[in-house]
Amino acid sequence: MKLTKTIFCANDQAEQVHDLSASPSGEVQANCQVCGRLIKFPAGVSRDDFDALVAAHKDANQGQVTVESIEKTLAELADSPVKAKEDEFNFTDGSGIEEPIE
Amino acid sequence: MAATFAWVEDTGTATGGHGTTRTNPATDANWKNSGVVTDAYSAYPITAGNNSFQKVLYGKFTSGSFNQISAGLFAHTATAFADPTHTTLKGVAACTTAGGPYTYVTPSAATDANLTVDMTAVIAIASGVAVWFTPTGPETASKAATQDGTADRYTNFLPTQLQTAVGIPAGDTTQLTLTLQYNEN
């Protein structure tokens, strides 16, 4: 049976369902089902402690503005990207290279 | 004249709110499976699925080199982790009237629940966590968003911990840039 918990995902900036598992050292590991990012919580926490940590995690990470999200927004705002022109001076075959004047 | 600034690192058993070993200036910011400053990270790798010891840095401003220090921010500002689904960088929460500063604990590989900020993603420094300044040391409960330059001043502790998941490829992580920004005059 898969154990899940809804936790705020800092990467997605949204509440997401996370899969719960135990890390090798017995800590609580939560992986976001959407982006796969992980969050760890200390071993041996009670339900109340866990809920408090989940709430603290949301408070601490809500509103982060990632550079990735800024770049995505800019891409959405911009006109269609201008296709780079074909290289007008293709010297790879040597045809565009002038011989030095003697 | 720019304020004279140094990164300083605390390590070792917690005593009086700080570490027993204070390294000024800090020599590196490598996350590893050891809390000993002089241990090479290559000799103390973090086993996949486990965490690094906390890396507890803070900033020191030397008096006489500034009039006032303010508007501190701390964030991961450049270079993304190569494998962010198996790597999480946790950091200190914002210092506010009600929150912080971070209370030093003896570094260990156990998940530090007081490091609540997910610093894995590269973010704009403007959305970094607020850093406040203390009058006599990072362990001081007394804190303010602004400090004058009549004596040496310090940021609150800026600890980080690298947490990993099983499946992360072996080898060094990408080299990141963590930025502490502040105003001085």
mmCIF file of C-alpha atoms in Angstrom:
data_model
loop_
_atom_site.group_PDB
_atom_site.id
_atom_site.type_symbol
_atom_site.label_atom_id
_atom_site.label_comp_id
_atom_site.label_asym_id
_atom_site.label_seq_id
_atom_site.Cartn_x
_atom_site.Cartn_y
_atom_site.Cartn_z
ATOM 1 C CA MET A 1 0.000 0.000 0.000
ATOM 2 C CA LYS A 2 1.360 3.388 -1.000
ATOM 3 C CA LEU A 3 1.394 5.952 1.802
ATOM 4 C CA THR A 4 0.863 9.546 0.756
ATOM 5 C CA LYS A 5 0.595 12.979 2.314
ATOM 6 C CA THR A 6 -0.367 16.317 0.798
ATOM 7 C CA ILE A 7 2.556 18.684 1.336
ATOM 8 C CA PHE A 8 3.455 22.044 -0.145
ATOM 9 C CA CYS A 9 6.041 21.545 -2.895
ATOM 10 C CA ALA A 10 8.613 24.332 -2.977
ATOM 11 C CA ASN A 11 9.479 23.563 -6.575
ATOM 12 C CA ASP A 12 5.912 23.572 -7.870
ATOM 13 C CA GLN A 13 4.734 26.258 -5.421
ATOM 14 C CA ALA A 14 1.573 24.242 -4.839
ATOM 15 C CA GLU A 15 0.114 21.631 -2.525
ATOM 16 C CA GLN A 16 0.984 18.273 -4.067
ATOM 17 C CA VAL A 17 0.524 14.654 -3.092
ATOM 18 C CA HIS A 18 3.813 13.181 -1.877
ATOM 19 C CA ASP A 19 4.753 9.520 -1.544
ATOM 20 C CA LEU A 20 6.046 8.698 1.927
ATOM 21 C CA SER A 21 8.904 6.274 2.488
ATOM 22 C CA ALA A 22 11.721 5.630 4.923
ATOM 23 C CA SER A 23 15.208 6.860 4.116
ATOM 24 C CA PRO A 24 18.160 4.509 4.750
ATOM 25 C CA SER A 25 18.642 6.142 8.143
ATOM 26 C CA GLY A 26 14.979 5.679 9.069
ATOM 27 C CA GLU A 27 13.886 9.239 8.466
ATOM 28 C CA VAL A 28 10.644 10.187 6.757
ATOM 29 C CA GLN A 29 11.151 10.921 3.079
ATOM 30 C CA ALA A 30 8.431 12.527 0.992
ATOM 31 C CA ASN A 31 8.646 12.624 -2.793
ATOM 32 C CA CYS A 32 6.381 14.889 -4.837
ATOM 33 C CA GLN A 33 4.278 12.848 -7.272
ATOM 34 C CA VAL A 34 4.399 15.697 -9.795
ATOM 35 C CA CYS A 35 8.011 16.849 -9.910
ATOM 36 C CA GLY A 36 9.752 14.111 -7.921
ATOM 37 C CA ARG A 37 11.532 16.490 -5.543
ATOM 38 C CA LEU A 38 12.171 15.181 -2.058
ATOM 39 C CA ILE A 39 11.680 16.528 1.430
ATOM 40 C CA LYS A 40 12.997 14.830 4.546
ATOM 41 C CA PHE A 41 11.648 14.941 8.061
ATOM 42 C CA PRO A 42 13.315 13.634 11.218
ATOM 43 C CA ALA A 43 12.776 10.078 12.356
ATOM 44 C CA GLY A 44 10.431 9.351 15.234
ATOM 45 C CA VAL A 45 8.113 12.323 14.886
ATOM 46 C CA SER A 46 4.568 12.091 16.156
ATOM 47 C CA ARG A 47 1.581 12.864 13.932
ATOM 48 C CA ASP A 48 1.213 16.296 15.544
ATOM 49 C CA ASP A 49 4.923 17.048 15.167
ATOM 50 C CA PHE A 50 4.814 15.927 11.555
ATOM 51 C CA ASP A 51 1.833 18.154 10.772
ATOM 52 C CA ALA A 52 3.611 21.071 12.440
ATOM 53 C CA LEU A 53 6.739 20.469 10.350
ATOM 54 C CA VAL A 54 4.674 20.246 7.179
ATOM 55 C CA ALA A 55 3.035 23.572 8.049
ATOM 56 C CA ALA A 56 6.400 25.160 8.840
ATOM 57 C CA HIS A 57 7.752 23.881 5.530
ATOM 58 C CA LYS A 58 4.921 25.618 3.676
ATOM 59 C CA ASP A 59 5.384 28.878 5.572
ATOM 60 C CA ALA A 60 9.106 28.882 4.840
ATOM 61 C CA ASN A 61 8.844 28.153 1.135
ATOM 62 C CA GLN A 62 5.681 29.783 -0.111
ATOM 63 C CA GLY A 63 6.439 32.630 -2.490
ATOM 64 C CA GLN A 64 9.866 31.562 -3.667
ATOM 65 C CA VAL A 65 10.547 33.043 -7.094
ATOM 66 C CA THR A 66 12.754 30.636 -8.957
ATOM 67 C CA VAL A 67 14.900 31.772 -11.839
ATOM 68 C CA GLU A 68 13.368 28.930 -13.850
ATOM 69 C CA SER A 69 9.883 30.370 -13.321
ATOM 70 C CA ILE A 70 11.082 33.869 -14.264
ATOM 71 C CA GLU A 71 12.582 32.548 -17.479
ATOM 72 C CA LYS A 72 9.378 30.635 -18.235
ATOM 73 C CA THR A 73 7.312 33.793 -17.730
ATOM 74 C CA LEU A 74 9.600 35.804 -19.988
ATOM 75 C CA ALA A 75 9.313 33.165 -22.670
ATOM 76 C CA GLU A 76 5.530 33.362 -22.462
ATOM 77 C CA LEU A 77 5.564 37.153 -22.699
ATOM 78 C CA ALA A 78 7.994 37.434 -25.552
ATOM 79 C CA ASP A 79 7.178 37.350 -29.250
ATOM 80 C CA SER A 80 8.041 34.159 -31.054
ATOM 81 C CA PRO A 81 11.757 33.709 -30.894
ATOM 82 C CA VAL A 82 13.557 34.993 -33.960
ATOM 83 C CA LYS A 83 15.075 32.132 -35.858
ATOM 84 C CA ALA A 84 18.781 32.581 -36.209
ATOM 85 C CA LYS A 85 19.828 33.384 -39.736
ATOM 86 C CA GLU A 86 21.765 30.839 -41.669
ATOM 87 C CA ASP A 87 25.422 31.609 -41.467
ATOM 88 C CA GLU A 88 26.023 33.826 -44.481
ATOM 89 C CA PHE A 89 29.727 33.328 -44.384
ATOM 90 C CA ASN A 90 30.341 29.666 -44.213
ATOM 91 C CA PHE A 91 34.049 29.187 -44.333
ATOM 92 C CA THR A 92 34.032 25.519 -43.558
ATOM 93 C CA ASP A 93 34.725 24.581 -47.177
ATOM 94 C CA GLY A 94 37.296 27.308 -47.610
ATOM 95 C CA SER A 95 35.308 28.958 -50.445
ATOM 96 C CA GLY A 96 34.908 32.250 -48.602
ATOM 97 C CA ILE A 97 38.529 32.661 -47.677
ATOM 98 C CA GLU A 98 40.436 35.106 -49.800
ATOM 99 C CA GLU A 99 43.993 34.431 -50.706
ATOM 100 C CA PRO A 100 46.396 36.954 -49.243
ATOM 101 C CA ILE A 101 47.609 39.587 -51.696
ATOM 102 C CA GLU A 102 51.244 39.090 -52.506
ATOM 103 C CA MET B 1 35.169 52.184 1.683
ATOM 104 C CA ALA B 2 33.561 48.762 1.642
ATOM 105 C CA ALA B 3 32.751 47.015 4.893
ATOM 106 C CA THR B 4 35.347 44.439 5.835
ATOM 107 C CA PHE B 5 33.522 41.128 5.623
ATOM 108 C CA ALA B 6 34.510 37.536 6.403
ATOM 109 C CA TRP B 7 32.710 34.208 6.247
ATOM 110 C CA VAL B 8 33.163 32.334 9.519
ATOM 111 C CA GLU B 9 32.279 28.696 10.299
ATOM 112 C CA ASP B 10 31.211 27.106 13.576
ATOM 113 C CA THR B 11 31.656 23.381 14.089
ATOM 114 C CA GLY B 12 31.820 20.909 16.938
ATOM 115 C CA THR B 13 29.790 20.360 20.058
ATOM 116 C CA ALA B 14 27.302 23.086 20.884
ATOM 117 C CA THR B 15 28.407 25.177 23.833
ATOM 118 C CA GLY B 16 27.025 28.538 24.833
ATOM 119 C CA GLY B 17 24.908 28.626 21.711
ATOM 120 C CA HIS B 18 27.783 28.155 19.290
ATOM 121 C CA GLY B 19 30.282 25.539 18.158
ATOM 122 C CA THR B 20 33.437 24.704 20.038
ATOM 123 C CA THR B 21 35.504 25.330 16.917
ATOM 124 C CA ARG B 22 35.258 28.692 15.220
ATOM 125 C CA THR B 23 37.109 29.033 11.911
ATOM 126 C CA ASN B 24 37.710 32.616 10.758
ATOM 127 C CA PRO B 25 37.841 32.940 7.850
ATOM 128 C CA ALA B 26 35.936 29.837 6.777
ATOM 129 C CA THR B 27 38.045 27.766 4.429
ATOM 130 C CA ASP B 28 35.333 26.165 2.293
ATOM 131 C CA ALA B 29 31.632 25.390 2.036
ATOM 132 C CA ASN B 30 31.753 21.726 1.120
ATOM 133 C CA TRP B 31 28.975 19.485 2.382
ATOM 134 C CA LYS B 32 30.307 16.184 3.702
ATOM 135 C CA ASN B 33 29.704 13.347 6.132
ATOM 136 C CA SER B 34 31.760 15.011 8.837
ATOM 137 C CA GLY B 35 31.596 18.057 11.064
ATOM 138 C CA VAL B 36 35.345 18.508 11.240
ATOM 139 C CA VAL B 37 36.499 21.542 9.277
ATOM 140 C CA THR B 38 39.811 20.016 8.286
ATOM 141 C CA ASP B 39 38.312 16.763 6.975
ATOM 142 C CA ALA B 40 38.431 16.664 3.184
ATOM 143 C CA TYR B 41 34.968 16.175 1.690
ATOM 144 C CA SER B 42 36.401 13.558 -0.667
ATOM 145 C CA ALA B 43 37.301 11.383 2.332
ATOM 146 C CA TYR B 44 33.872 11.793 3.947
ATOM 147 C CA PRO B 45 31.332 11.332 1.143
ATOM 148 C CA ILE B 46 27.617 11.412 1.827
ATOM 149 C CA THR B 47 26.239 7.943 1.211
ATOM 150 C CA ALA B 48 23.283 7.957 -1.194
ATOM 151 C CA GLY B 49 20.076 8.414 0.780
ATOM 152 C CA ASN B 50 21.755 10.155 3.681
ATOM 153 C CA ASN B 51 22.530 13.755 4.592
ATOM 154 C CA SER B 52 25.568 15.904 5.090
ATOM 155 C CA PHE B 53 26.399 17.412 8.454
ATOM 156 C CA GLN B 54 25.091 20.950 8.735
ATOM 157 C CA LYS B 55 27.485 23.542 7.363
ATOM 158 C CA VAL B 56 27.095 26.425 9.792
ATOM 159 C CA LEU B 57 28.437 29.640 8.323
ATOM 160 C CA TYR B 58 27.829 33.240 9.247
ATOM 161 C CA GLY B 59 29.144 36.625 8.250
ATOM 162 C CA LYS B 60 31.311 38.972 10.302
ATOM 163 C CA PHE B 61 31.658 42.708 9.633
ATOM 164 C CA THR B 62 34.638 44.429 11.177
ATOM 165 C CA SER B 63 33.951 47.728 12.940
ATOM 166 C CA GLY B 64 35.501 50.853 11.534
ATOM 167 C CA SER B 65 34.804 49.802 7.975
ATOM 168 C CA PHE B 66 31.108 50.758 7.822
ATOM 169 C CA ASN B 67 28.509 52.994 9.454
ATOM 170 C CA GLN B 68 25.479 50.764 9.137
ATOM 171 C CA ILE B 69 24.628 47.321 7.837
ATOM 172 C CA SER B 70 21.089 46.327 6.783
ATOM 173 C CA ALA B 71 18.742 44.566 4.333
ATOM 174 C CA GLY B 72 20.362 41.129 4.516
ATOM 175 C CA LEU B 73 19.207 38.371 2.176
ATOM 176 C CA PHE B 74 20.515 34.838 1.668
ATOM 177 C CA ALA B 75 19.735 32.511 -1.250
ATOM 178 C CA HIS B 76 20.967 29.928 -3.737
ATOM 179 C CA THR B 77 21.422 32.210 -6.735
ATOM 180 C CA ALA B 78 23.330 30.334 -9.414
ATOM 181 C CA THR B 79 23.858 26.894 -10.896
ATOM 182 C CA ALA B 80 21.156 24.281 -10.500
ATOM 183 C CA PHE B 81 21.818 20.833 -9.078
ATOM 184 C CA ALA B 82 22.382 18.279 -11.798
ATOM 185 C CA ASP B 83 19.969 15.845 -10.142
ATOM 186 C CA PRO B 84 17.417 17.849 -8.130
ATOM 187 C CA THR B 85 15.067 14.908 -7.679
ATOM 188 C CA HIS B 86 17.678 13.126 -5.574
ATOM 189 C CA THR B 87 19.167 16.211 -3.940
ATOM 190 C CA THR B 88 17.671 18.731 -1.567
ATOM 191 C CA LEU B 89 19.514 21.644 -0.046
ATOM 192 C CA LYS B 90 17.906 22.845 3.158
ATOM 193 C CA GLY B 91 18.627 26.187 4.731
ATOM 194 C CA VAL B 92 17.771 28.487 7.561
ATOM 195 C CA ALA B 93 14.409 30.231 7.759
ATOM 196 C CA ALA B 94 14.063 33.976 7.505
ATOM 197 C CA CYS B 95 15.006 36.003 10.539
ATOM 198 C CA THR B 96 12.015 38.076 11.598
ATOM 199 C CA THR B 97 10.635 39.683 14.707
ATOM 200 C CA ALA B 98 8.988 36.392 15.642
ATOM 201 C CA GLY B 99 11.341 33.922 13.987
ATOM 202 C CA GLY B 100 15.010 33.138 14.307
ATOM 203 C CA PRO B 101 17.837 33.371 14.744
ATOM 204 C CA TYR B 102 18.761 29.711 14.229
ATOM 205 C CA THR B 103 19.849 27.968 17.395
ATOM 206 C CA TYR B 104 23.168 26.185 16.869
ATOM 207 C CA VAL B 105 23.058 22.438 17.381
ATOM 208 C CA THR B 106 25.998 20.048 17.218
ATOM 209 C CA PRO B 107 26.215 19.196 13.514
ATOM 210 C CA SER B 108 25.207 15.671 12.515
ATOM 211 C CA ALA B 109 23.866 13.787 9.525
ATOM 212 C CA ALA B 110 20.365 13.652 11.000
ATOM 213 C CA THR B 111 17.750 15.751 9.224
ATOM 214 C CA ASP B 112 17.690 19.167 10.878
ATOM 215 C CA ALA B 113 14.023 20.079 11.220
ATOM 216 C CA ASN B 114 14.963 23.693 11.941
ATOM 217 C CA LEU B 115 16.261 24.086 8.406
ATOM 218 C CA THR B 116 12.880 24.615 6.809
ATOM 219 C CA VAL B 117 13.775 26.497 3.636
ATOM 220 C CA ASP B 118 14.178 24.443 0.474
ATOM 221 C CA MET B 119 17.189 26.011 -1.250
ATOM 222 C CA THR B 120 17.434 23.415 -4.014
ATOM 223 C CA ALA B 121 16.215 25.693 -6.790
ATOM 224 C CA VAL B 122 18.066 28.727 -8.053
ATOM 225 C CA ILE B 123 16.073 31.772 -7.016
ATOM 226 C CA ALA B 124 16.259 35.518 -7.363
ATOM 227 C CA ILE B 125 18.122 37.030 -4.427
ATOM 228 C CA ALA B 126 15.155 39.309 -3.784
ATOM 229 C CA SER B 127 13.104 36.286 -2.720
ATOM 230 C CA GLY B 128 15.853 34.951 -0.474
ATOM 231 C CA VAL B 129 15.403 34.633 3.269
ATOM 232 C CA ALA B 130 15.816 37.734 5.400
ATOM 233 C CA VAL B 131 19.106 37.868 7.289
ATOM 234 C CA TRP B 132 19.314 39.934 10.443
ATOM 235 C CA PHE B 133 22.351 41.128 12.305
ATOM 236 C CA THR B 134 23.506 40.642 15.860
ATOM 237 C CA PRO B 135 25.649 42.839 18.100
ATOM 238 C CA THR B 136 28.054 40.364 19.690
ATOM 239 C CA GLY B 137 27.919 37.060 17.813
ATOM 240 C CA PRO B 138 25.600 34.898 15.702
ATOM 241 C CA GLU B 139 24.527 33.006 18.805
ATOM 242 C CA THR B 140 23.142 36.148 20.408
ATOM 243 C CA ALA B 141 19.376 36.177 20.790
ATOM 244 C CA SER B 142 19.463 39.948 20.369
ATOM 245 C CA LYS B 143 18.912 40.700 16.705
ATOM 246 C CA ALA B 144 17.898 43.515 14.403
ATOM 247 C CA ALA B 145 17.440 44.076 10.709
ATOM 248 C CA THR B 146 19.929 46.926 10.977
ATOM 249 C CA GLN B 147 23.065 47.359 13.080
ATOM 250 C CA ASP B 148 25.421 50.294 13.344
ATOM 251 C CA GLY B 149 29.180 50.033 12.909
ATOM 252 C CA THR B 150 30.316 50.990 16.383
ATOM 253 C CA ALA B 151 31.519 47.437 16.985
ATOM 254 C CA ASP B 152 32.026 44.202 15.069
ATOM 255 C CA ARG B 153 28.661 42.911 13.823
ATOM 256 C CA TYR B 154 27.490 39.472 12.723
ATOM 257 C CA THR B 155 24.759 37.889 10.646
ATOM 258 C CA ASN B 156 22.535 35.279 12.216
ATOM 259 C CA PHE B 157 23.757 31.717 11.597
ATOM 260 C CA LEU B 158 23.299 30.669 7.955
ATOM 261 C CA PRO B 159 23.392 26.857 8.174
ATOM 262 C CA THR B 160 22.711 24.545 5.251
ATOM 263 C CA GLN B 161 22.406 20.777 4.943
ATOM 264 C CA LEU B 162 22.573 18.673 1.794
ATOM 265 C CA GLN B 163 20.049 15.845 1.797
ATOM 266 C CA THR B 164 20.101 13.036 -0.737
ATOM 267 C CA ALA B 165 17.909 10.185 -1.903
ATOM 268 C CA VAL B 166 18.845 6.642 -2.871
ATOM 269 C CA GLY B 167 19.638 6.576 -6.564
ATOM 270 C CA ILE B 168 21.726 9.727 -6.754
ATOM 271 C CA PRO B 169 24.731 9.146 -9.024
ATOM 272 C CA ALA B 170 28.096 8.956 -7.295
ATOM 273 C CA GLY B 171 30.444 11.899 -7.482
ATOM 274 C CA ASP B 172 30.615 15.561 -6.607
ATOM 275 C CA THR B 173 27.551 17.765 -6.897
ATOM 276 C CA THR B 174 27.581 20.798 -9.093
ATOM 277 C CA GLN B 175 29.366 23.788 -7.604
ATOM 278 C CA LEU B 176 26.693 26.270 -6.514
ATOM 279 C CA THR B 177 26.615 29.934 -5.665
ATOM 280 C CA LEU B 178 24.984 30.898 -2.391
ATOM 281 C CA THR B 179 24.684 34.658 -2.038
ATOM 282 C CA LEU B 180 24.536 36.833 1.049
ATOM 283 C CA GLN B 181 23.401 40.289 0.009
ATOM 284 C CA TYR B 182 23.379 43.313 2.331
ATOM 285 C CA ASN B 183 23.376 47.077 2.249
ATOM 286 C CA GLU B 184 26.182 49.025 3.857
ATOM 287 C CA ASN B 185 26.977 52.663 4.217
#
